[in-house]
């Protein structure tokens, strides 16, 4: 898939549960099964290890640390997830988000892995979902929750919690908005805020209509941004958002009858009307919907061993994407994310290795009345022919950008035909050919451990590594080269910094 092409990823990968999963017999997903057991020797591709070791050392640190603290099975699982998460980040747009479903088996390790790949500053929430109301576990509290790790690609990620908000009941509205006037229920909200370094004499500290809030350690804070400021402009003061001065905004609010003046009190309040209340945005504890109960078991459950509810994934899709956005599920299984995306008018892509995944997607869409088999839309969203089903990877049409370039320390090249050496064999071969010398600055060392394996010349098409394009560099040269410079560029940089760099000897 092309880089920066996906708006949202919501996925439910394996959990490293250490057991096998099988679909219930005589169900839509009959025959579906997968082994959620992991072995470093059997399940880890050496290509993954080489790629992560060379290009994403922070990620490899997490994997090795998890192997040390938990065991090889966790290391193998994280290696499997790492190469996929690196690509997931690559295909996400700058405004994109990812929701990764997991459980306590590996959630803490996946959190650290995602911190290394997406950046811990882009972590937003770990969301707890109640998947059952009761469960008995021997010698411990019943495990009835899953965890969803919510990350964004950048600070510009889209999010609108009100798209999935829960409306307040009439009783809750009456309690939250105890006062009434001709416009309806309202409550008096604060028009001031903490000083936060505001100096005496600045506009926000000056008295207004006899109220001197600075004497009380406060400053004026008439709303300028946010949902309620937009509401004021839409319903009461047409040009409100264009009013710059805080006192001018206070005057406009007062003239529109939006300020409550107490008979006794330190300062006035802003009238916040119940009609602007959009409900409670989703919290990081999701109690409803629960897992499969009588309300959705017959219509929604496929018998797939790890199926999740559609309404849960609708929450993520509503708040982190807009209509027509592209939603991706790289472990789409029984189509939960895809059906939720179709319900909400999003475009979607599902990927799965299960050979019945396509048939299950089609059947789930038909059950949800989202697909008509006869070509007649009849008010429905999809007809046959609008679902593209391919078994071979699509061709990328961008320039082949690598995953997570900011994490990379080295560049990769395609491996030519012929025998492929392991990293250890490459190091031994180069030491034998070139001696214990850095190929960047020509410095000779008395211990080969000072030298690090790196690439000489990058190729635009990426791919694997081969001995013909490998060199040994000392630590300073390797850091200087980073993920930007070829060896010739390294020589230019070292020359600028006063280092002499010898020519490479080809052998």
Tab-separated table of C-alpha atoms in Angstrom:
chain	number	residue	atom	x	y	z
A	1	UNK	CA	0.000	0.000	0.000
A	2	UNK	CA	1.135	3.536	-0.703
A	3	UNK	CA	2.495	5.653	2.119
A	4	UNK	CA	0.160	8.211	3.719
A	5	UNK	CA	-2.943	6.651	2.190
A	6	UNK	CA	-5.012	5.521	5.203
A	7	UNK	CA	-7.004	7.674	7.635
A	8	UNK	CA	-7.608	5.123	10.386
A	9	UNK	CA	-6.408	1.665	11.402
A	10	UNK	CA	-8.583	-0.348	13.785
A	11	UNK	CA	-7.420	-3.904	14.211
A	12	UNK	CA	-7.554	-6.964	16.444
A	13	UNK	CA	-4.339	-8.994	15.980
A	14	UNK	CA	-3.254	-12.142	17.881
A	15	UNK	CA	-2.630	-11.652	21.602
A	16	UNK	CA	0.119	-14.226	22.345
A	17	UNK	CA	-2.359	-16.222	24.426
A	18	UNK	CA	-0.329	-19.419	24.146
A	19	UNK	CA	-3.262	-21.473	22.808
A	20	UNK	CA	-5.032	-22.463	19.619
A	21	UNK	CA	-8.336	-20.925	18.518
A	22	UNK	CA	-11.016	-22.653	16.443
A	23	UNK	CA	-14.356	-21.420	15.140
A	24	UNK	CA	-17.504	-23.106	16.397
A	25	UNK	CA	-18.714	-25.958	14.136
A	26	UNK	CA	-21.618	-25.299	11.753
A	27	UNK	CA	-21.081	-21.533	11.945
A	28	UNK	CA	-20.355	-18.984	9.238
A	29	UNK	CA	-16.681	-19.054	10.224
A	30	UNK	CA	-16.497	-22.852	10.421
A	31	UNK	CA	-12.970	-23.963	9.582
A	32	UNK	CA	-11.353	-20.757	10.788
A	33	UNK	CA	-8.526	-21.367	13.227
A	34	UNK	CA	-5.204	-19.921	14.170
A	35	UNK	CA	-2.366	-20.767	16.499
A	36	UNK	CA	-1.613	-18.015	18.988
A	37	UNK	CA	1.618	-19.635	20.152
A	38	UNK	CA	4.979	-18.162	19.284
A	39	UNK	CA	8.493	-19.564	18.996
A	40	UNK	CA	11.613	-17.560	18.250
A	41	UNK	CA	13.170	-20.469	16.347
A	42	UNK	CA	10.089	-21.387	14.295
A	43	UNK	CA	8.084	-18.188	13.818
A	44	UNK	CA	10.644	-15.421	13.405
A	45	UNK	CA	11.942	-14.732	9.912
A	46	UNK	CA	15.612	-13.781	9.906
A	47	UNK	CA	14.759	-11.041	7.397
A	48	UNK	CA	12.623	-9.368	10.089
A	49	UNK	CA	15.465	-9.492	12.596
A	50	UNK	CA	17.937	-8.054	10.096
A	51	UNK	CA	15.575	-5.275	9.054
A	52	UNK	CA	14.743	-4.223	12.603
A	53	UNK	CA	18.333	-4.560	13.845
A	54	UNK	CA	19.710	-2.489	10.981
A	55	UNK	CA	17.059	0.150	10.604
A	56	UNK	CA	15.087	0.390	13.852
A	57	UNK	CA	17.396	-0.283	16.800
A	58	UNK	CA	14.960	1.248	19.313
A	59	UNK	CA	12.385	-1.312	18.276
A	60	UNK	CA	14.874	-4.166	18.583
A	61	UNK	CA	15.734	-2.969	22.100
A	62	UNK	CA	12.085	-3.439	23.069
A	63	UNK	CA	11.963	-6.908	21.522
A	64	UNK	CA	15.166	-8.060	23.221
A	65	UNK	CA	14.100	-6.573	26.533
A	66	UNK	CA	10.807	-8.456	26.322
A	67	UNK	CA	12.647	-11.683	25.535
A	68	UNK	CA	14.746	-11.152	28.631
A	69	UNK	CA	11.861	-10.322	30.966
A	70	UNK	CA	9.123	-12.581	29.604
A	71	UNK	CA	10.666	-15.152	27.268
A	72	UNK	CA	11.373	-16.017	23.660
A	73	UNK	CA	7.678	-16.432	22.884
A	74	UNK	CA	6.958	-12.800	23.701
A	75	UNK	CA	10.015	-11.715	21.734
A	76	UNK	CA	8.814	-13.716	18.729
A	77	UNK	CA	5.310	-12.260	18.971
A	78	UNK	CA	6.640	-8.696	19.211
A	79	UNK	CA	8.969	-9.270	16.250
A	80	UNK	CA	5.962	-10.464	14.224
A	81	UNK	CA	3.987	-7.382	15.288
A	82	UNK	CA	6.884	-4.939	14.827
A	83	UNK	CA	7.381	-5.463	11.102
A	84	UNK	CA	3.631	-4.992	10.617
A	85	UNK	CA	3.264	-1.977	12.905
A	86	UNK	CA	6.158	-0.274	11.132
A	87	UNK	CA	4.251	-0.617	7.876
A	88	UNK	CA	0.980	0.449	9.489
A	89	UNK	CA	2.602	3.674	10.572
A	90	UNK	CA	3.960	4.211	7.068
A	91	UNK	CA	0.555	3.911	5.372
A	92	UNK	CA	-1.190	6.201	7.891
A	93	UNK	CA	-1.787	9.810	6.890
A	94	UNK	CA	-0.393	12.586	9.063
A	95	UNK	CA	-3.942	13.050	10.400
A	96	UNK	CA	-4.368	9.315	10.997
A	97	UNK	CA	-4.854	7.201	14.135
A	98	UNK	CA	-4.492	3.561	15.092
A	99	UNK	CA	-6.453	1.444	17.571
A	100	UNK	CA	-4.712	-1.815	18.520
A	101	UNK	CA	-6.864	-4.350	20.379
A	102	UNK	CA	-5.081	-6.532	22.917
A	103	UNK	CA	-5.464	-8.027	26.394
A	104	UNK	CA	-3.285	-8.192	29.542
A	105	UNK	CA	-1.197	-11.036	28.096
A	106	UNK	CA	0.836	-8.666	25.940
A	107	UNK	CA	-0.684	-5.197	26.316
A	108	UNK	CA	2.199	-3.811	28.390
A	109	UNK	CA	4.781	-5.123	25.922
A	110	UNK	CA	2.810	-3.867	22.923
A	111	UNK	CA	2.553	-0.463	24.602
A	112	UNK	CA	6.338	-0.231	24.780
A	113	UNK	CA	6.653	-1.454	21.193
A	114	UNK	CA	4.195	1.167	19.947
A	115	UNK	CA	5.985	3.852	21.957
A	116	UNK	CA	9.152	2.952	20.053
A	117	UNK	CA	7.429	2.978	16.646
A	118	UNK	CA	4.842	5.756	16.905
A	119	UNK	CA	6.572	7.821	19.589
A	120	UNK	CA	5.336	7.960	23.154
A	121	UNK	CA	4.273	11.572	22.601
A	122	UNK	CA	1.681	10.213	20.156
A	123	UNK	CA	0.101	7.882	22.696
A	124	UNK	CA	-3.413	9.059	23.555
A	125	UNK	CA	-5.153	6.405	25.656
A	126	UNK	CA	-5.272	2.838	26.719
A	127	UNK	CA	-8.978	2.085	26.503
A	128	UNK	CA	-10.543	-0.579	28.677
A	129	UNK	CA	-13.492	-2.440	27.160
A	130	UNK	CA	-15.792	-4.657	29.222
A	131	UNK	CA	-16.192	-7.718	26.989
A	132	UNK	CA	-18.185	-9.738	29.542
A	133	UNK	CA	-20.188	-9.110	32.704
A	134	UNK	CA	-18.745	-12.011	34.696
A	135	UNK	CA	-16.028	-14.638	34.434
A	136	UNK	CA	-14.470	-16.957	36.998
A	137	UNK	CA	-10.712	-17.398	37.031
A	138	UNK	CA	-8.965	-19.596	39.579
A	139	UNK	CA	-7.080	-17.713	42.312
A	140	UNK	CA	-7.520	-14.281	40.751
A	141	UNK	CA	-10.073	-11.648	39.855
A	142	UNK	CA	-12.292	-12.552	36.927
A	143	UNK	CA	-10.819	-11.231	33.680
A	144	UNK	CA	-13.633	-9.458	31.834
A	145	UNK	CA	-11.834	-6.640	30.004
A	146	UNK	CA	-9.667	-6.074	26.950
A	147	UNK	CA	-7.336	-3.163	26.225
A	148	UNK	CA	-7.243	-1.015	23.100
A	149	UNK	CA	-4.091	1.073	22.595
A	150	UNK	CA	-4.913	4.374	20.883
A	151	UNK	CA	-2.088	6.207	19.095
A	152	UNK	CA	-1.966	9.007	16.546
A	153	UNK	CA	0.644	9.542	13.869
A	154	UNK	CA	1.095	13.254	14.600
A	155	UNK	CA	-0.417	15.964	16.764
A	156	UNK	CA	-2.601	16.891	13.771
A	157	UNK	CA	-4.624	13.685	14.003
A	158	UNK	CA	-8.377	14.012	13.541
A	159	UNK	CA	-10.606	13.345	16.571
A	160	UNK	CA	-14.193	14.367	17.331
A	161	UNK	CA	-15.510	12.672	20.448
A	162	UNK	CA	-18.944	14.207	20.041
A	163	UNK	CA	-19.553	11.993	17.007
A	164	UNK	CA	-19.916	9.069	19.419
A	165	UNK	CA	-21.223	10.910	22.476
A	166	UNK	CA	-23.944	9.550	24.760
A	167	UNK	CA	-26.930	11.926	25.184
A	168	UNK	CA	-27.821	12.874	28.750
A	169	UNK	CA	-31.179	11.793	30.160
A	170	UNK	CA	-33.819	14.428	31.026
A	171	UNK	CA	-32.988	13.902	34.688
A	172	UNK	CA	-29.278	14.441	34.039
A	173	UNK	CA	-30.025	17.580	32.009
A	174	UNK	CA	-32.221	19.002	34.795
A	175	UNK	CA	-29.488	18.340	37.347
A	176	UNK	CA	-26.681	19.761	35.192
A	177	UNK	CA	-28.651	22.863	34.137
A	178	UNK	CA	-30.678	23.941	37.188
A	179	UNK	CA	-31.639	27.474	36.044
A	180	UNK	CA	-34.194	28.504	33.416
A	181	UNK	CA	-35.030	31.568	31.355
A	182	UNK	CA	-36.986	32.220	28.154
A	183	UNK	CA	-34.329	30.369	26.128
A	184	UNK	CA	-34.441	27.227	28.234
A	185	UNK	CA	-32.315	25.537	30.874
A	186	UNK	CA	-28.852	26.847	31.617
A	187	UNK	CA	-26.112	26.841	34.209
A	188	UNK	CA	-23.784	29.617	35.258
A	189	UNK	CA	-20.206	28.851	34.181
A	190	UNK	CA	-17.032	30.637	35.202
A	191	UNK	CA	-15.919	33.616	33.127
A	192	UNK	CA	-12.516	33.764	34.811
A	193	UNK	CA	-9.408	31.664	34.953
A	194	UNK	CA	-6.121	31.432	36.837
A	195	UNK	CA	-3.613	34.181	36.224
A	196	UNK	CA	-0.951	31.902	34.685
A	197	UNK	CA	1.570	34.719	34.731
A	198	UNK	CA	-0.801	37.425	33.456
A	199	UNK	CA	0.651	40.711	34.679
A	200	UNK	CA	-1.398	43.368	36.376
A	201	UNK	CA	-2.474	45.909	33.827
A	202	UNK	CA	-2.837	43.456	30.958
A	203	UNK	CA	-6.337	43.507	29.381
A	204	UNK	CA	-7.480	40.237	30.988
A	205	UNK	CA	-6.749	41.616	34.483
A	206	UNK	CA	-8.497	44.974	34.181
A	207	UNK	CA	-11.828	45.531	35.948
A	208	UNK	CA	-15.054	45.166	33.947
A	209	UNK	CA	-18.373	46.675	35.034
A	210	UNK	CA	-17.224	46.980	38.625
A	211	UNK	CA	-15.820	43.462	38.890
A	212	UNK	CA	-12.098	43.463	39.772
A	213	UNK	CA	-11.125	39.809	39.394
A	214	UNK	CA	-7.386	40.495	39.587
A	215	UNK	CA	-7.740	41.392	43.269
A	216	UNK	CA	-9.042	37.878	43.796
A	217	UNK	CA	-6.128	36.261	41.966
A	218	UNK	CA	-8.034	35.651	38.722
A	219	UNK	CA	-8.225	37.022	35.188
A	220	UNK	CA	-11.058	37.269	32.648
A	221	UNK	CA	-11.552	34.264	30.372
A	222	UNK	CA	-14.450	34.902	28.010
A	223	UNK	CA	-14.637	31.941	25.576
A	224	UNK	CA	-12.805	32.470	22.305
A	225	UNK	CA	-12.436	28.906	20.995
A	226	UNK	CA	-14.181	25.604	21.509
A	227	UNK	CA	-17.635	24.154	20.964
A	228	UNK	CA	-19.541	26.679	23.062
A	229	UNK	CA	-17.890	29.663	21.383
A	230	UNK	CA	-19.086	28.278	18.043
A	231	UNK	CA	-22.539	27.771	19.521
A	232	UNK	CA	-22.627	31.414	20.644
A	233	UNK	CA	-21.732	32.563	17.143
A	234	UNK	CA	-24.246	30.234	15.461
A	235	UNK	CA	-27.208	31.184	17.664
A	236	UNK	CA	-26.620	34.540	19.384
A	237	UNK	CA	-23.733	36.727	18.148
A	238	UNK	CA	-23.003	36.271	14.410
A	239	UNK	CA	-19.457	37.693	14.457
A	240	UNK	CA	-18.494	36.497	17.927
A	241	UNK	CA	-15.373	34.503	16.937
A	242	UNK	CA	-13.946	37.599	15.239
A	243	UNK	CA	-14.029	39.693	18.427
A	244	UNK	CA	-10.436	39.887	19.670
A	245	UNK	CA	-10.437	41.834	22.949
A	246	UNK	CA	-11.590	40.073	26.102
A	247	UNK	CA	-13.545	43.113	27.329
A	248	UNK	CA	-15.162	43.485	23.916
A	249	UNK	CA	-16.258	39.844	24.092
A	250	UNK	CA	-17.631	40.398	27.587
A	251	UNK	CA	-19.595	43.413	26.317
A	252	UNK	CA	-21.010	41.402	23.408
A	253	UNK	CA	-21.991	38.516	25.670
A	254	UNK	CA	-23.652	40.880	28.132
A	255	UNK	CA	-25.576	42.688	25.403
A	256	UNK	CA	-26.855	39.325	24.114
A	257	UNK	CA	-28.070	38.379	27.602
A	258	UNK	CA	-25.536	35.579	28.005
A	259	UNK	CA	-24.009	36.789	31.274
A	260	UNK	CA	-25.565	36.059	34.639
A	261	UNK	CA	-25.016	38.840	37.200
A	262	UNK	CA	-25.421	37.521	40.729
A	263	UNK	CA	-27.055	39.665	43.375
A	264	UNK	CA	-24.268	38.602	45.641
A	265	UNK	CA	-21.042	37.222	44.321
A	266	UNK	CA	-17.457	37.882	43.383
A	267	UNK	CA	-17.885	37.869	39.610
A	268	UNK	CA	-20.531	37.130	36.937
A	269	UNK	CA	-21.037	33.851	35.125
A	270	UNK	CA	-21.539	32.743	31.529
A	271	UNK	CA	-24.905	31.188	30.708
A	272	UNK	CA	-24.297	27.748	29.226
A	273	UNK	CA	-27.537	26.411	27.757
A	274	UNK	CA	-28.631	22.796	27.777
A	275	UNK	CA	-29.483	23.073	24.081
A	276	UNK	CA	-25.735	23.184	23.358
A	277	UNK	CA	-25.047	19.999	25.335
A	278	UNK	CA	-23.870	17.278	22.938
A	279	UNK	CA	-23.733	14.587	25.568
A	280	UNK	CA	-20.818	12.750	27.144
A	281	UNK	CA	-17.899	11.975	24.821
A	282	UNK	CA	-16.461	8.428	24.997
A	283	UNK	CA	-14.332	7.776	28.053
A	284	UNK	CA	-11.411	5.382	28.281
A	285	UNK	CA	-13.630	2.911	30.147
A	286	UNK	CA	-16.216	1.460	27.748
A	287	UNK	CA	-18.910	-0.537	29.539
A	288	UNK	CA	-21.333	-0.720	26.614
A	289	UNK	CA	-21.549	-2.477	24.265
A	290	UNK	CA	-20.554	-5.615	26.129
A	291	UNK	CA	-19.436	-8.667	24.132
A	292	UNK	CA	-21.914	-11.016	22.480
A	293	UNK	CA	-25.188	-11.194	24.338
A	294	UNK	CA	-28.681	-12.133	23.237
A	295	UNK	CA	-29.145	-8.774	21.493
A	296	UNK	CA	-26.469	-9.382	18.859
A	297	UNK	CA	-25.444	-13.043	19.015
A	298	UNK	CA	-27.974	-14.242	16.435
A	299	UNK	CA	-27.564	-11.357	13.987
A	300	UNK	CA	-23.856	-10.631	14.321
A	301	UNK	CA	-21.832	-13.549	15.694
A	302	UNK	CA	-20.111	-15.692	13.074
A	303	UNK	CA	-18.514	-18.255	15.352
A	304	UNK	CA	-15.083	-16.763	14.641
A	305	UNK	CA	-12.964	-17.546	17.714
A	306	UNK	CA	-11.931	-13.986	18.613
A	307	UNK	CA	-14.740	-11.894	17.098
A	308	UNK	CA	-15.474	-8.455	18.578
A	309	UNK	CA	-18.693	-6.435	18.425
A	310	UNK	CA	-19.452	-4.045	15.580
A	311	UNK	CA	-20.740	-1.281	17.864
A	312	UNK	CA	-17.415	-1.136	19.710
A	313	UNK	CA	-15.518	-0.469	16.505
A	314	UNK	CA	-18.145	2.033	15.389
A	315	UNK	CA	-17.049	4.201	18.325
A	316	UNK	CA	-13.437	4.291	17.109
A	317	UNK	CA	-14.434	4.934	13.510
A	318	UNK	CA	-16.865	7.732	14.407
A	319	UNK	CA	-14.435	9.735	16.512
A	320	UNK	CA	-11.252	9.211	14.456
A	321	UNK	CA	-12.466	9.443	10.856
A	322	UNK	CA	-14.898	11.286	8.608
A	323	UNK	CA	-17.265	9.996	5.949
A	324	UNK	CA	-15.436	8.734	2.854
A	325	UNK	CA	-12.189	8.329	4.828
A	326	UNK	CA	-10.247	5.089	4.352
A	327	UNK	CA	-10.264	2.596	7.238
A	328	UNK	CA	-7.797	-0.306	7.283
A	329	UNK	CA	-7.891	-3.570	9.251
A	330	UNK	CA	-4.777	-5.702	8.546
A	331	UNK	CA	-6.231	-8.593	10.611
A	332	UNK	CA	-9.813	-8.300	9.388
A	333	UNK	CA	-10.927	-11.865	10.266
A	334	UNK	CA	-14.704	-11.887	10.321
A	335	UNK	CA	-15.081	-8.304	9.052
A	336	UNK	CA	-16.085	-6.463	12.240
A	337	UNK	CA	-14.124	-3.305	11.353
A	338	UNK	CA	-15.189	-3.484	7.714
A	339	UNK	CA	-18.892	-3.782	8.491
A	340	UNK	CA	-18.658	-0.932	11.008
A	341	UNK	CA	-16.866	1.219	8.428
A	342	UNK	CA	-19.487	0.447	5.767
A	343	UNK	CA	-22.324	1.274	8.154
A	344	UNK	CA	-20.766	4.690	8.715
A	345	UNK	CA	-20.061	5.528	5.074
A	346	UNK	CA	-16.299	5.035	5.131
A	347	UNK	CA	-14.143	3.364	2.514
A	348	UNK	CA	-12.323	0.320	3.838
A	349	UNK	CA	-9.553	-2.186	3.239
A	350	UNK	CA	-9.350	-5.571	4.956
A	351	UNK	CA	-6.425	-7.989	4.902
A	352	UNK	CA	-6.417	-11.550	6.207
A	353	UNK	CA	-4.638	-14.851	5.539
A	354	UNK	CA	-7.788	-16.906	6.183
A	355	UNK	CA	-8.992	-18.238	2.828
A	356	UNK	CA	-12.677	-17.753	3.746
A	357	UNK	CA	-12.287	-14.129	4.808
A	358	UNK	CA	-13.780	-12.759	1.585
A	359	UNK	CA	-16.875	-14.963	1.773
A	360	UNK	CA	-17.331	-13.983	5.415
A	361	UNK	CA	-17.087	-10.270	4.587
A	362	UNK	CA	-19.720	-10.632	1.875
A	363	UNK	CA	-22.041	-12.638	4.119
A	364	UNK	CA	-21.670	-10.213	7.027
A	365	UNK	CA	-22.475	-7.254	4.767
A	366	UNK	CA	-25.511	-9.100	3.452
A	367	UNK	CA	-26.703	-9.913	6.983
A	368	UNK	CA	-26.355	-6.262	7.887
A	369	UNK	CA	-28.385	-5.341	4.769
A	370	UNK	CA	-25.409	-3.459	3.398
A	371	UNK	CA	-25.044	-5.518	0.250
A	372	UNK	CA	-27.510	-6.704	-2.360
A	373	UNK	CA	-26.723	-9.820	-4.449
A	374	UNK	CA	-28.878	-8.879	-7.451
A	375	UNK	CA	-27.210	-5.606	-8.381
A	376	UNK	CA	-30.155	-3.500	-7.199
A	377	UNK	CA	-29.061	-1.072	-4.531
A	378	UNK	CA	-32.541	-0.494	-3.181
A	379	UNK	CA	-31.249	2.210	-0.887
A	380	UNK	CA	-28.367	0.034	0.305
A	381	UNK	CA	-24.733	1.071	0.223
A	382	UNK	CA	-23.062	-1.728	-1.708
A	383	UNK	CA	-23.741	-4.041	-4.643
A	384	UNK	CA	-21.573	-6.834	-6.013
A	385	UNK	CA	-18.703	-5.482	-8.039
A	386	UNK	CA	-17.947	-2.688	-5.597
A	387	UNK	CA	-15.868	-4.959	-3.402
A	388	UNK	CA	-12.419	-5.542	-4.883
A	389	UNK	CA	-10.961	-8.891	-3.826
A	390	UNK	CA	-7.334	-9.658	-4.703
A	391	UNK	CA	-4.944	-12.388	-3.603
A	392	UNK	CA	-1.720	-10.773	-4.820
A	393	UNK	CA	-0.288	-7.632	-3.220
A	394	UNK	CA	-1.126	-4.435	-5.144
A	395	UNK	CA	1.585	-2.441	-6.880
A	396	UNK	CA	2.722	0.669	-5.052
A	397	UNK	CA	2.599	3.850	-7.103
A	398	UNK	CA	4.538	6.112	-4.737
A	399	UNK	CA	8.312	6.286	-4.488
A	400	UNK	CA	8.666	3.340	-2.138
A	401	UNK	CA	9.181	5.301	1.065
A	402	UNK	CA	10.492	3.216	3.942
A	403	UNK	CA	8.573	2.768	7.173
A	404	UNK	CA	9.228	5.229	10.007
A	405	UNK	CA	12.245	7.055	8.551
A	406	UNK	CA	12.754	9.086	11.745
A	407	UNK	CA	13.662	5.888	13.604
A	408	UNK	CA	16.130	4.656	11.023
A	409	UNK	CA	19.856	4.795	11.521
A	410	UNK	CA	20.926	3.106	8.276
A	411	UNK	CA	19.749	2.540	4.733
A	412	UNK	CA	18.894	-0.705	2.951
A	413	UNK	CA	19.438	-2.115	-0.541
A	414	UNK	CA	18.003	-5.016	-2.491
A	415	UNK	CA	19.851	-8.280	-2.142
A	416	UNK	CA	21.292	-9.513	-5.453
A	417	UNK	CA	20.914	-13.114	-6.491
A	418	UNK	CA	23.250	-15.523	-4.814
A	419	UNK	CA	23.991	-16.789	-1.354
A	420	UNK	CA	22.862	-14.503	1.440
A	421	UNK	CA	25.135	-14.182	4.456
A	422	UNK	CA	24.049	-13.762	8.027
A	423	UNK	CA	25.101	-10.614	9.851
A	424	UNK	CA	27.811	-12.462	11.741
A	425	UNK	CA	29.181	-13.911	8.507
A	426	UNK	CA	29.204	-10.456	6.915
A	427	UNK	CA	31.206	-9.016	9.806
A	428	UNK	CA	33.737	-11.880	9.705
A	429	UNK	CA	34.087	-11.576	5.935
A	430	UNK	CA	34.671	-7.809	6.013
A	431	UNK	CA	37.151	-8.062	8.879
A	432	UNK	CA	39.095	-10.630	6.858
A	433	UNK	CA	39.010	-8.472	3.709
A	434	UNK	CA	39.591	-5.028	5.188
A	435	UNK	CA	41.120	-5.594	8.584
A	436	UNK	CA	40.037	-3.891	11.812
A	437	UNK	CA	39.687	-0.521	10.093
A	438	UNK	CA	36.773	1.910	9.850
A	439	UNK	CA	35.872	2.428	6.195
A	440	UNK	CA	34.679	5.945	6.980
A	441	UNK	CA	37.693	7.561	8.681
A	442	UNK	CA	40.388	4.864	8.091
A	443	UNK	CA	41.103	4.612	11.799
A	444	UNK	CA	42.469	1.210	12.838
A	445	UNK	CA	41.258	-0.409	16.069
A	446	UNK	CA	42.735	-3.021	18.359
A	447	UNK	CA	39.316	-4.597	18.973
A	448	UNK	CA	36.765	-5.400	16.210
A	449	UNK	CA	33.911	-4.676	18.600
A	450	UNK	CA	34.466	-0.968	17.926
A	451	UNK	CA	33.230	-1.529	14.355
A	452	UNK	CA	29.574	-1.672	13.331
A	453	UNK	CA	28.029	-3.238	10.247
A	454	UNK	CA	26.400	-0.712	7.932
A	455	UNK	CA	25.537	-0.066	4.292
A	456	UNK	CA	27.657	1.642	1.678
A	457	UNK	CA	25.300	2.895	-1.029
A	458	UNK	CA	21.507	3.057	-0.702
A	459	UNK	CA	19.169	2.005	-3.482
A	460	UNK	CA	15.804	3.661	-4.002
A	461	UNK	CA	13.881	0.406	-4.116
A	462	UNK	CA	14.773	-0.726	-0.565
A	463	UNK	CA	14.771	-4.488	0.047
A	464	UNK	CA	17.243	-6.853	1.689
A	465	UNK	CA	20.935	-6.452	2.410
A	466	UNK	CA	23.882	-8.129	0.708
A	467	UNK	CA	27.589	-8.360	1.446
A	468	UNK	CA	28.398	-6.429	-1.748
A	469	UNK	CA	26.897	-3.323	-0.215
A	470	UNK	CA	28.189	-3.640	3.340
A	471	UNK	CA	30.936	-1.779	5.204
A	472	UNK	CA	32.285	-1.590	8.743
A	473	UNK	CA	32.175	1.807	10.434
A	474	UNK	CA	33.234	3.021	13.858
A	475	UNK	CA	30.552	4.391	16.156
A	476	UNK	CA	31.115	8.121	15.421
A	477	UNK	CA	31.101	7.565	11.635
A	478	UNK	CA	28.033	5.384	11.861
A	479	UNK	CA	26.120	8.027	13.828
A	480	UNK	CA	27.277	10.756	11.450
A	481	UNK	CA	26.137	8.741	8.447
A	482	UNK	CA	22.753	8.185	10.097
A	483	UNK	CA	19.962	7.534	7.628
A	484	UNK	CA	20.893	10.327	5.216
A	485	UNK	CA	24.369	9.943	3.830
A	486	UNK	CA	26.065	7.516	1.501
A	487	UNK	CA	29.769	6.878	2.025
A	488	UNK	CA	30.606	9.755	-0.320
A	489	UNK	CA	28.313	11.986	1.715
A	490	UNK	CA	30.042	10.776	4.865
A	491	UNK	CA	33.386	11.809	3.430
A	492	UNK	CA	32.001	15.274	2.643
A	493	UNK	CA	30.631	15.663	6.161
A	494	UNK	CA	33.808	14.396	7.810
A	495	UNK	CA	35.852	16.751	5.639
A	496	UNK	CA	33.775	19.666	6.858
A	497	UNK	CA	34.458	18.588	10.425
A	498	UNK	CA	38.187	18.138	9.886
A	499	UNK	CA	38.284	14.358	9.488
A	500	UNK	CA	40.269	12.633	6.738
A	501	UNK	CA	38.280	9.888	5.044
A	502	UNK	CA	40.013	7.313	2.901
A	503	UNK	CA	38.701	5.812	-0.340
A	504	UNK	CA	36.972	2.451	-0.093
A	505	UNK	CA	38.972	-0.476	-1.468
A	506	UNK	CA	36.744	-2.795	-3.489
A	507	UNK	CA	37.589	-6.494	-3.197
